[in-house]
Short mmCIF file of C-alpha atoms in Angstrom, two decimals:
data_model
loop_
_atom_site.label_atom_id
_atom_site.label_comp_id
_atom_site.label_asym_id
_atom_site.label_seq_id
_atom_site.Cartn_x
_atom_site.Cartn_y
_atom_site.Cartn_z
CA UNK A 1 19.01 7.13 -13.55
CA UNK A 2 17.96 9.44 -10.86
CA UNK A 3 14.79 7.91 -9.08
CA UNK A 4 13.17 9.45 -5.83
CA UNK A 5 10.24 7.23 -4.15
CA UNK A 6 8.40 8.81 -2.04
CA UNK A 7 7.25 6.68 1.48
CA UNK A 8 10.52 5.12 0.89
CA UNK A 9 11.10 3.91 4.55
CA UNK A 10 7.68 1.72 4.49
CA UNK A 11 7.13 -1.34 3.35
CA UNK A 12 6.66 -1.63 0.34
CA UNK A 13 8.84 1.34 -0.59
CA UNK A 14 11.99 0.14 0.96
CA UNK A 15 11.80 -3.11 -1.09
CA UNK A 16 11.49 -0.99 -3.71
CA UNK A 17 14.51 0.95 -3.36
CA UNK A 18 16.37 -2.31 -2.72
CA UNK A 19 15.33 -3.61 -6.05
CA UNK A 20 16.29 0.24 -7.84
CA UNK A 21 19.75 0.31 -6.50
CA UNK A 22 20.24 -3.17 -7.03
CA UNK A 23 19.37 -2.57 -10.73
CA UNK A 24 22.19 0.72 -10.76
CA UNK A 25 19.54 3.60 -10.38
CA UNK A 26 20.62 6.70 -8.18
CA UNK A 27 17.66 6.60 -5.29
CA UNK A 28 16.40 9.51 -2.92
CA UNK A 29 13.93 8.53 -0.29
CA UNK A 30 11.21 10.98 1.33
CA UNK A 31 9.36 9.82 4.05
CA UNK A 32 8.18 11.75 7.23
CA UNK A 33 8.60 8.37 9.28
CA UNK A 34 5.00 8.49 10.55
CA UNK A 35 4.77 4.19 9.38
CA UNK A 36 8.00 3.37 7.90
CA UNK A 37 11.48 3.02 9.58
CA UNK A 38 14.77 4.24 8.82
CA UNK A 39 16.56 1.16 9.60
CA UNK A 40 14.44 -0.42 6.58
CA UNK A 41 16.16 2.11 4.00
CA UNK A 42 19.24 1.27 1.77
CA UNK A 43 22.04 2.49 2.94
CA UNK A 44 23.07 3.43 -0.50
CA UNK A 45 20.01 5.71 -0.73
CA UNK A 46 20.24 9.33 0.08
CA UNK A 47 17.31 9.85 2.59
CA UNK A 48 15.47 13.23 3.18
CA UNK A 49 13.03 12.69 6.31
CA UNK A 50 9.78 15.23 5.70
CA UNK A 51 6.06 15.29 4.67
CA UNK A 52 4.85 15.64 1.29
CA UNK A 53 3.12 18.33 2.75
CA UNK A 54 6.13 20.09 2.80
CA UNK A 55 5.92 21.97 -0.59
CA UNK A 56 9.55 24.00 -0.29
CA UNK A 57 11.15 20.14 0.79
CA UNK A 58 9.24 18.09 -2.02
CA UNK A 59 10.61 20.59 -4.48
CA UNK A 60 14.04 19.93 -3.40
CA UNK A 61 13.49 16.38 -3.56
CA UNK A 62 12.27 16.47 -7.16
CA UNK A 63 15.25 18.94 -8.38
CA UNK A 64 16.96 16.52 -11.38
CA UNK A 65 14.86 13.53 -10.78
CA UNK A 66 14.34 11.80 -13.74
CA UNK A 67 11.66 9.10 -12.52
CA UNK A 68 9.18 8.96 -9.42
CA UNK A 69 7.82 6.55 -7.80
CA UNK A 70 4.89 7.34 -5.57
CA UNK A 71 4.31 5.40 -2.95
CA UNK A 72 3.60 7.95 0.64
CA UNK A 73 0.43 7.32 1.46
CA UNK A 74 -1.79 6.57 4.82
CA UNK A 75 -3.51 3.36 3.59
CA UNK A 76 -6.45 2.63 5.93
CA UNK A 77 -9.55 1.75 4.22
CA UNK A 78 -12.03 1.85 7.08
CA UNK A 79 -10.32 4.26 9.44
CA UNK A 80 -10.20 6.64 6.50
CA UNK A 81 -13.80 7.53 7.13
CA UNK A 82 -13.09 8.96 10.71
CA UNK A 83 -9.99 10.91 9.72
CA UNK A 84 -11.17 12.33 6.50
CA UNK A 85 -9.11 15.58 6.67
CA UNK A 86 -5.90 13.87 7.82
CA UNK A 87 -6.95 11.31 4.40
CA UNK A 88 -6.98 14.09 2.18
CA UNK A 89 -4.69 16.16 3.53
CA UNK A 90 -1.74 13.30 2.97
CA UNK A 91 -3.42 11.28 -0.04
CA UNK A 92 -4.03 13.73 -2.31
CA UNK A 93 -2.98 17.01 -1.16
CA UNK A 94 0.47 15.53 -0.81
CA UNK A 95 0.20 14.21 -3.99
CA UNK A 96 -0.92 16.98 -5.78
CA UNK A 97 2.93 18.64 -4.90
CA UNK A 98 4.36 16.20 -6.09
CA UNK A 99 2.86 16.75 -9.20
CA UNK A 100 3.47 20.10 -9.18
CA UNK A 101 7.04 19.64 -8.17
CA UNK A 102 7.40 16.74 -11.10
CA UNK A 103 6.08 19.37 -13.74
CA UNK A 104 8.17 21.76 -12.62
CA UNK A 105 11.48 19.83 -13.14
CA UNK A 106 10.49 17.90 -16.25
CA UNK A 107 10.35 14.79 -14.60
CA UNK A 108 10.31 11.99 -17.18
CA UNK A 109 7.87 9.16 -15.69
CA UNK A 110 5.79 9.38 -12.36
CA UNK A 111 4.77 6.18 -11.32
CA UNK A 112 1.58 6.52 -8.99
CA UNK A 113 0.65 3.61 -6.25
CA UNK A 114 -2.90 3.75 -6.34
CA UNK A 115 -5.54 0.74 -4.85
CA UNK A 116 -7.93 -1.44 -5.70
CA UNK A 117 -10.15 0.31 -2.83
CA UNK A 118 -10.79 2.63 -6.14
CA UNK A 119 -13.48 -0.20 -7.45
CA UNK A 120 -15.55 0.13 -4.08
CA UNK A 121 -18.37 -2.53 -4.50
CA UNK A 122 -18.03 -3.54 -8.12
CA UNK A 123 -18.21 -6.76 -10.41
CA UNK A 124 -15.45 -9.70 -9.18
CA UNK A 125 -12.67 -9.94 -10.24
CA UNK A 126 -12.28 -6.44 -10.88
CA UNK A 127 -10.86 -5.24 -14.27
CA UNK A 128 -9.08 -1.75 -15.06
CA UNK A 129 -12.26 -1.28 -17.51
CA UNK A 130 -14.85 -1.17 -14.32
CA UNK A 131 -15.95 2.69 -13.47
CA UNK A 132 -14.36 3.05 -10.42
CA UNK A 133 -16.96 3.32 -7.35
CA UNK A 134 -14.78 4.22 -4.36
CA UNK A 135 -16.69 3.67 -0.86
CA UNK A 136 -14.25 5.24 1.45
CA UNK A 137 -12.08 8.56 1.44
CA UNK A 138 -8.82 6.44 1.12
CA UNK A 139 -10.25 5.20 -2.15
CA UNK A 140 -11.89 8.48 -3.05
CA UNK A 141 -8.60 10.20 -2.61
CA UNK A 142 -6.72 7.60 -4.58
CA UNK A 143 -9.14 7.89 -7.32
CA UNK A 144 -8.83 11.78 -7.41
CA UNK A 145 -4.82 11.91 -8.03
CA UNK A 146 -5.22 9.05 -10.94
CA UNK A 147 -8.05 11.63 -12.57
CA UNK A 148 -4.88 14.12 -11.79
CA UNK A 149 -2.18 12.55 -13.51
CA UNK A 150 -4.65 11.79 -16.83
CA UNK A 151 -5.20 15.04 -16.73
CA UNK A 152 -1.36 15.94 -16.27
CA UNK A 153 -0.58 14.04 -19.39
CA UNK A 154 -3.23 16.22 -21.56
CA UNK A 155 -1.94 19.23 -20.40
CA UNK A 156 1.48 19.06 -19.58
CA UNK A 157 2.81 15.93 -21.37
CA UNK A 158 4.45 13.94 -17.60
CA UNK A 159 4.03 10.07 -18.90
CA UNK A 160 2.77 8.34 -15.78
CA UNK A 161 1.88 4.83 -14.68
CA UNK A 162 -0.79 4.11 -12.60
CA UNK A 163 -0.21 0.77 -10.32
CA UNK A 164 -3.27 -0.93 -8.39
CA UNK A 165 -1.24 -3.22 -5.93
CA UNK A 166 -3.73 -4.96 -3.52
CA UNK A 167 -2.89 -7.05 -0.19
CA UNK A 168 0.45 -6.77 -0.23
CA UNK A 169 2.20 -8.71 2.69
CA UNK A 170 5.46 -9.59 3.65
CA UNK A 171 8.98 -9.04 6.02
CA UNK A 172 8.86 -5.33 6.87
CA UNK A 173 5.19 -4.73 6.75
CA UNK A 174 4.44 -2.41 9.96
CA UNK A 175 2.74 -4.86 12.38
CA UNK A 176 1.97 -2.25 14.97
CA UNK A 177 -0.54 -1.05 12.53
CA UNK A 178 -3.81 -1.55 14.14
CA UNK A 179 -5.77 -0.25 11.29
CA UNK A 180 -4.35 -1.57 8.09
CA UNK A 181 -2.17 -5.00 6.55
CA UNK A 182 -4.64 -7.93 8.33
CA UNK A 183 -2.03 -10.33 8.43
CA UNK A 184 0.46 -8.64 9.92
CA UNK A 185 -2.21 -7.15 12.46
CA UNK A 186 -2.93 -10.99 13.18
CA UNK A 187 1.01 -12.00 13.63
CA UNK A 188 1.07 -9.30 16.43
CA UNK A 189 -1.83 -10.15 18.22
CA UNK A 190 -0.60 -13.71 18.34
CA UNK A 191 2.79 -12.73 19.77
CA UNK A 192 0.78 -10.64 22.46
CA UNK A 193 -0.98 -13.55 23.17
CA UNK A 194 -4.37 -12.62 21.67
CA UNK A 195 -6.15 -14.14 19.27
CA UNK A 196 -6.87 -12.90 15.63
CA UNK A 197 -9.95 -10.40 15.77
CA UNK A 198 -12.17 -10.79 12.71
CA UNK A 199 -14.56 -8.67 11.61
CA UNK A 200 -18.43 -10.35 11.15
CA UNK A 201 -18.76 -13.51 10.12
CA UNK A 202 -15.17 -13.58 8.10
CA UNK A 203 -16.77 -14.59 4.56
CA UNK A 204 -14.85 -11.55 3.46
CA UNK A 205 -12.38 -12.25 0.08
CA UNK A 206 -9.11 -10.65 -0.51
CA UNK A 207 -6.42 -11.67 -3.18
CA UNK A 208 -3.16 -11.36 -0.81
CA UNK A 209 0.35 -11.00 -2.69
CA UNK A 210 3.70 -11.49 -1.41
CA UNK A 211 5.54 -8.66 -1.56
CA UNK A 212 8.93 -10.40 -3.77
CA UNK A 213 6.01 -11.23 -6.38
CA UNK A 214 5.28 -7.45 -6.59
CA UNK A 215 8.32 -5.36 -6.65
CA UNK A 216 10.29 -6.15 -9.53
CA UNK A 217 7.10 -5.18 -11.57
CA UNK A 218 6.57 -2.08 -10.73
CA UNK A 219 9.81 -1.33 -10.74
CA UNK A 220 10.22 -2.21 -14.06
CA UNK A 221 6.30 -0.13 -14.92
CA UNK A 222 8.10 3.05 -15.07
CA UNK A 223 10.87 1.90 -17.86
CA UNK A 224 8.57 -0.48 -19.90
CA UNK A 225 7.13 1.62 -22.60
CA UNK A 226 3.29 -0.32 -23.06
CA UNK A 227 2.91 0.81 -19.30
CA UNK A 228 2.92 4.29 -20.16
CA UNK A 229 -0.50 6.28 -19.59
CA UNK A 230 -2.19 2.66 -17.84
CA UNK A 231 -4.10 1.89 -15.34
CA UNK A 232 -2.76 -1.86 -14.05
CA UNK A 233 -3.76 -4.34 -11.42
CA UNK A 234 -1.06 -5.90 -9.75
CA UNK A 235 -0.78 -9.02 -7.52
CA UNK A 236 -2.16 -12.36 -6.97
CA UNK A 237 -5.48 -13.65 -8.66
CA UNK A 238 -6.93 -16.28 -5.79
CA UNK A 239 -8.98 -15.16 -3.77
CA UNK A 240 -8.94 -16.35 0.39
CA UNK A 241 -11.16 -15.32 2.50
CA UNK A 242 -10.47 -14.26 6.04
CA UNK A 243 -11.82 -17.20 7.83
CA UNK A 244 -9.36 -19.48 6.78
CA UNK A 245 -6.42 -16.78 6.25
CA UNK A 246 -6.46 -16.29 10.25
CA UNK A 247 -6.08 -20.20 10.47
CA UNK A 248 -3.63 -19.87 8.30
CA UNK A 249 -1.94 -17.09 10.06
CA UNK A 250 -1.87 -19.85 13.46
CA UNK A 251 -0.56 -22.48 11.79
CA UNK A 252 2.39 -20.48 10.46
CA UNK A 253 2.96 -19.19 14.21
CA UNK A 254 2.87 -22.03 16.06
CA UNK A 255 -0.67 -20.74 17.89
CA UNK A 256 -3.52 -22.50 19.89
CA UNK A 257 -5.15 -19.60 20.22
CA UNK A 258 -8.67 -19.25 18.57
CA UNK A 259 -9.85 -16.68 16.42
CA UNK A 260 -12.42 -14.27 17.77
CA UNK A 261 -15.30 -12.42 15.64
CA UNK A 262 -16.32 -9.20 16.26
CA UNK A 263 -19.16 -6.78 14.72
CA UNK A 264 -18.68 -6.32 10.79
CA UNK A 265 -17.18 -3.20 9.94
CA UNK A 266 -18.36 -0.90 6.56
CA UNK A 267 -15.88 -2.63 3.88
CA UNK A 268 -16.00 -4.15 0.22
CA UNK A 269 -17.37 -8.04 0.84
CA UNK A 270 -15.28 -8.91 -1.88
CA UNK A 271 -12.57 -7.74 -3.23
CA UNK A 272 -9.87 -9.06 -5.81
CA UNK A 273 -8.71 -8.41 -9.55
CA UNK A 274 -7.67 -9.70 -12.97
CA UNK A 275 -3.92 -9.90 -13.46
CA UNK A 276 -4.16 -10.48 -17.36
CA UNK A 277 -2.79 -6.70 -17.95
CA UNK A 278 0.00 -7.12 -15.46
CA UNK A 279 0.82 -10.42 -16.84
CA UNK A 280 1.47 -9.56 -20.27
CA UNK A 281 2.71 -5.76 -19.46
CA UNK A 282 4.81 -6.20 -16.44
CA UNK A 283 5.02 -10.08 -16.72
CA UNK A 284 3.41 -10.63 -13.32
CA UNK A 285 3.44 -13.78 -12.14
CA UNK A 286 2.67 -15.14 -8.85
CA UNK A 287 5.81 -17.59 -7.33
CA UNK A 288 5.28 -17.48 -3.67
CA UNK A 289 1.93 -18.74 -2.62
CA UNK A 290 0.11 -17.77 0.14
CA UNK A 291 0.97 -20.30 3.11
CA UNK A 292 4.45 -19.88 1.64
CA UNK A 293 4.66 -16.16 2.20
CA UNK A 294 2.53 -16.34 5.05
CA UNK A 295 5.11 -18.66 6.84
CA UNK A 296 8.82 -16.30 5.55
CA UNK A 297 6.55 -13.57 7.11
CA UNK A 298 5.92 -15.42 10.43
CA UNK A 299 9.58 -16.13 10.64
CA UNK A 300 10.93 -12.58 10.39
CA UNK A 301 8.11 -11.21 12.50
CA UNK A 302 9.09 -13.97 15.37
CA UNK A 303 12.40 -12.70 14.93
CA UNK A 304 11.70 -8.99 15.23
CA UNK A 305 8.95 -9.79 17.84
CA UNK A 306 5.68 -8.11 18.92
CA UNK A 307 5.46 -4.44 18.60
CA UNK A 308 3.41 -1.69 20.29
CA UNK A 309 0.21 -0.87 18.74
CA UNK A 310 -0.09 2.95 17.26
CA UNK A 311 -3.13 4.13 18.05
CA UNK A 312 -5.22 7.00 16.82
CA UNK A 313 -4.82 9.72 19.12
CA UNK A 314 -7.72 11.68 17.80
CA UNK A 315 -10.42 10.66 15.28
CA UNK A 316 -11.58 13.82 13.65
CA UNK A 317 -15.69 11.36 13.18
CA UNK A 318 -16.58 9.50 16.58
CA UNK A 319 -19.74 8.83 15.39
CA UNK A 320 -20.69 5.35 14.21
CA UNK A 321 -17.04 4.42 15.19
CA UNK A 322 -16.20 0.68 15.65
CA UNK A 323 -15.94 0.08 19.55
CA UNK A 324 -13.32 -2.00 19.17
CA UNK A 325 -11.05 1.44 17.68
CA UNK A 326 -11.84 2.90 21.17
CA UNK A 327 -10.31 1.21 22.94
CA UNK A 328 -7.49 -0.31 21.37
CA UNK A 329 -4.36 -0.96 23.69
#
């Protein structure tokens, strides 16, 4: 089958791949580069390097492609506020050509990456039934290309899948990321010698799922037929909150260092999901726990050592900014 994923050079999009050609599928990757790496795509992949923005090359990419799996995206939360255009621009102007290009050529499934950052502040754990309440433009824009693809389906007839992965971790996360992926932001800090920097008092929840838990399922969302036209949650269920994930993080390095806190940020408290959907859909199941994953993660990112932060060259919002963005080295 002829598969393109989109933001295949990333993290989770290059395990992806992995997992498609492994399974005999015919995979293109687009991805402009801009936080994935070529060296992390399969070298039985053809690659296209471009934007999503980039109607004439996303049109190309879609020619004959019987599945896609849509995973580009900028996926920072809290920064998203300060570079809303940039946010929208990417996350759901970018995604609205691929739709475009996917009705165009028939495509036969189009598998959408969304985020649990759609549920904003909502009722714990949250379930696929809550009215999404998104508090950020990253979630807003999410939100606006799953309305999108319903609509798609009314209209035009494209099945689609919508996925809800949520703290996905693991080797090949970008850990020069300064904005995004707390646990590989706290892996290179510690190899720079600095401690972990938490926001407020670190009470904070998160469900964190290791990325080998994660991939074969959605893989498998776009070819499993109960999947079609859903809306699933998908990773772990326990909930850690960030307190004790940093000491985690130490222990797996081999660090003295302490963590530090600094002034809360505007972000969900808490934030996790049911998994009963992608349990009996997809067949979820969680088999590497979180010291477990934490600790292959540490090893790979010892191996592949510290890497320069990419900072924000321009916020489009100073205002109300967290110092701590300002000046980040």
């Amino acid at each position: 089958m002829k598969i393109l994923v989109t933001g295949g050079a990333g993290f989770m999009g290059s395990h992806l791949v992995d997992y498609l050609i492994n399974e005999g599928n015919e995979v293109t990757v687009l991805d402009d580069l801009s936080g994935g790496f070529k060296d992390n795509v399969n070298k039985q992949a053809t690659f296209m390097k471009g934007s999503i923005n980039d109607v004439e090359l996303v049109n190309k990419a879609v020619d004959e492609v019987d599945v896609i799996f849509h995973l580009a995206a900028y996926a920072a939360e809290g920064l998203s506020h300060f570079i809303k255009h940039f946010n929208y621009e990417n996350n759901l102007i970018g995604s609205i050509n691929l739709i475009n290009a996917a009705i165009n050529n028939n495509v036969k499934r189009f598998v959408f990456t969304s985020s649990m950052a759609v549920y904003g502040t909502n009722q714990t754990p949250f379930d696929e039934s809550l009215t999404p309440n998104p508090e950020d433009s990253y979630g807003i824009s999410k939100y606006a290309v799953e309305r999108e693809l319903a609509i798609t389906h009314e209209l035009f007839g494209m099945k689609y899948v919508i996925i809800r992965p949520h703290n996905v971790y693991g080797v090949r996360q970008n850990i020069g990321d300064p904005y995004r992926n707390v646990i590989g932001i706290f892996m290179n800090r510690i190899m720079q010698g600095k401690p972990p920097r938490i926001y407020g008092d670190g009470e904070q929840t998160r469900a964190f799922s290791y990325i080998d838990d994660i991939v074969p399922c959605l893989a498998k969302s776009a070819f499993i037929r109960a999947a079609e036209g859903q809306i699933i949650n998908l990773g772990a269920a326990e909930p850690t909150n960030i307190n004790d994930l940093a000491e985690m993080v130490l222990r797996a390095m081999g660090s003295n260092l302490k963590s530090i806190h600094t002034p809360p940020r505007h972000e969900v408290k808490h934030a996790f999901c049911t998994i009963k959907k992608s349990e009996e859909i997809l067949g979820y199941k969680t088999k590497v726990h979180l010291m477990e994953g934490i600790q292959k993660m540490a090893e790979w990112a010892k191996r592949v050592g510290p890497r320069k932060s990419k900072v924000w060259e321009k916020y489009e919002v100073e205002k109300n900014l967290p110092s701590f963005w300002k000046v980040l080295k």
